């Protein structure tokens, strides 16, 4: 993907937005569990990264950390409570930037 994005940059075909423009926010939601919300979110995020878009995937309500698992992290080994949104929700952090982790999907 990185090589493709480099080629897009060279040829000027990589998708961009004007500075100061707000990001697009896409939510995948359902009123029940087991409705493939995380799977759908991960597939959409990976597809958008393949298109050259910058993507931030947030799976804020999955205690199983499935989105993290799909991106190369083993929750019990690599994810600790201080790495999650918990400190932000508890008012211990002013923003959630600390919780953003790199993945094998460069974008």
Short mmCIF file of C-alpha atoms in Angstrom, two decimals:
data_model
loop_
_atom_site.label_atom_id
_atom_site.label_comp_id
_atom_site.label_asym_id
_atom_site.label_seq_id
_atom_site.Cartn_x
_atom_site.Cartn_y
_atom_site.Cartn_z
CA UNK A 1 0.00 0.00 0.00
CA UNK A 2 2.83 2.38 0.84
CA UNK A 3 4.32 1.97 -2.65
CA UNK A 4 0.95 2.59 -4.26
CA UNK A 5 0.46 5.73 -2.15
CA UNK A 6 3.95 6.94 -3.12
CA UNK A 7 3.02 6.49 -6.77
CA UNK A 8 -0.24 8.36 -6.18
CA UNK A 9 1.76 11.20 -4.62
CA UNK A 10 4.18 11.29 -7.58
CA UNK A 11 1.36 11.35 -10.14
CA UNK A 12 -0.86 13.65 -8.07
CA UNK A 13 -3.72 11.18 -7.90
CA UNK A 14 -3.86 10.60 -4.14
CA UNK A 15 -7.15 11.84 -2.67
CA UNK A 16 -6.77 15.01 -0.59
CA UNK A 17 -8.97 17.58 1.08
CA UNK A 18 -8.35 21.31 1.40
CA UNK A 19 -6.67 22.37 4.65
CA UNK A 20 -9.15 23.21 7.36
CA UNK A 21 -11.92 21.05 5.95
CA UNK A 22 -13.52 18.80 8.56
CA UNK A 23 -13.04 15.06 8.18
CA UNK A 24 -15.84 12.79 7.04
CA UNK A 25 -17.35 10.85 9.94
CA UNK A 26 -18.94 7.50 9.14
CA UNK A 27 -20.69 5.51 11.85
CA UNK A 28 -21.68 1.86 11.64
CA UNK A 29 -24.39 1.18 14.21
CA UNK A 30 -27.07 -1.34 15.08
CA UNK A 31 -29.29 -1.91 18.08
CA UNK A 32 -28.08 -5.44 18.75
CA UNK A 33 -24.93 -7.45 19.13
CA UNK A 34 -23.69 -9.86 16.51
CA UNK A 35 -24.80 -7.63 13.63
CA UNK A 36 -21.33 -7.46 12.01
CA UNK A 37 -20.71 -3.84 13.02
CA UNK A 38 -17.00 -4.35 13.72
CA UNK A 39 -16.43 -6.53 10.66
CA UNK A 40 -18.19 -3.99 8.46
CA UNK A 41 -16.23 -1.11 10.02
CA UNK A 42 -12.88 -2.87 9.56
CA UNK A 43 -13.62 -3.77 5.94
CA UNK A 44 -14.73 -0.22 5.12
CA UNK A 45 -11.64 1.25 6.82
CA UNK A 46 -9.28 -1.11 5.00
CA UNK A 47 -10.98 -0.45 1.66
CA UNK A 48 -10.71 3.31 2.18
CA UNK A 49 -7.00 2.93 3.04
CA UNK A 50 -6.52 0.95 -0.18
CA UNK A 51 -8.07 3.88 -2.06
CA UNK A 52 -5.38 6.18 -0.59
CA UNK A 53 -7.55 7.86 2.03
CA UNK A 54 -6.36 8.60 5.55
CA UNK A 55 -8.48 6.58 7.97
CA UNK A 56 -8.98 6.57 11.71
CA UNK A 57 -11.00 3.56 12.86
CA UNK A 58 -12.49 3.85 16.34
CA UNK A 59 -14.19 0.83 17.87
CA UNK A 60 -15.12 2.46 21.15
CA UNK A 61 -17.67 0.00 22.51
CA UNK A 62 -16.18 -3.44 21.84
CA UNK A 63 -14.71 -4.91 25.04
CA UNK A 64 -13.35 -7.80 22.96
CA UNK A 65 -11.11 -5.36 21.00
CA UNK A 66 -11.96 -7.12 17.75
CA UNK A 67 -10.94 -4.20 15.52
CA UNK A 68 -7.56 -4.14 17.26
CA UNK A 69 -7.22 -7.88 16.69
CA UNK A 70 -7.99 -7.45 12.97
CA UNK A 71 -5.17 -4.88 12.78
CA UNK A 72 -2.45 -7.02 14.33
CA UNK A 73 -2.82 -6.40 18.04
CA UNK A 74 -3.47 -9.23 20.50
CA UNK A 75 -5.70 -7.53 23.08
CA UNK A 76 -4.46 -9.49 26.11
CA UNK A 77 -0.82 -8.84 25.17
CA UNK A 78 -0.77 -5.45 23.46
CA UNK A 79 -3.74 -3.48 24.80
CA UNK A 80 -3.78 -2.21 28.38
CA UNK A 81 -6.52 -0.11 30.02
CA UNK A 82 -4.37 3.03 29.74
CA UNK A 83 -4.15 2.44 25.96
CA UNK A 84 -7.93 2.51 25.54
CA UNK A 85 -10.47 5.33 25.66
CA UNK A 86 -11.12 4.60 29.34
CA UNK A 87 -8.83 7.39 30.66
CA UNK A 88 -10.53 9.84 28.28
CA UNK A 89 -14.01 8.72 29.37
CA UNK A 90 -12.97 9.01 33.03
CA UNK A 91 -11.83 12.61 32.48
CA UNK A 92 -8.16 11.76 33.03
CA UNK A 93 -7.20 12.90 29.50
CA UNK A 94 -8.25 15.99 27.55
CA UNK A 95 -8.23 14.20 24.20
CA UNK A 96 -7.90 10.67 22.83
CA UNK A 97 -4.81 11.14 20.64
CA UNK A 98 -2.76 8.93 22.99
CA UNK A 99 -4.97 5.95 22.09
CA UNK A 100 -4.25 6.07 18.33
CA UNK A 101 -2.06 3.14 17.32
CA UNK A 102 -0.30 2.47 14.01
CA UNK A 103 -1.34 -0.58 12.02
CA UNK A 104 0.00 -2.53 9.07
CA UNK A 105 -2.31 -0.44 6.85
CA UNK A 106 -0.32 2.74 6.14
CA UNK A 107 -2.38 5.78 5.17
#
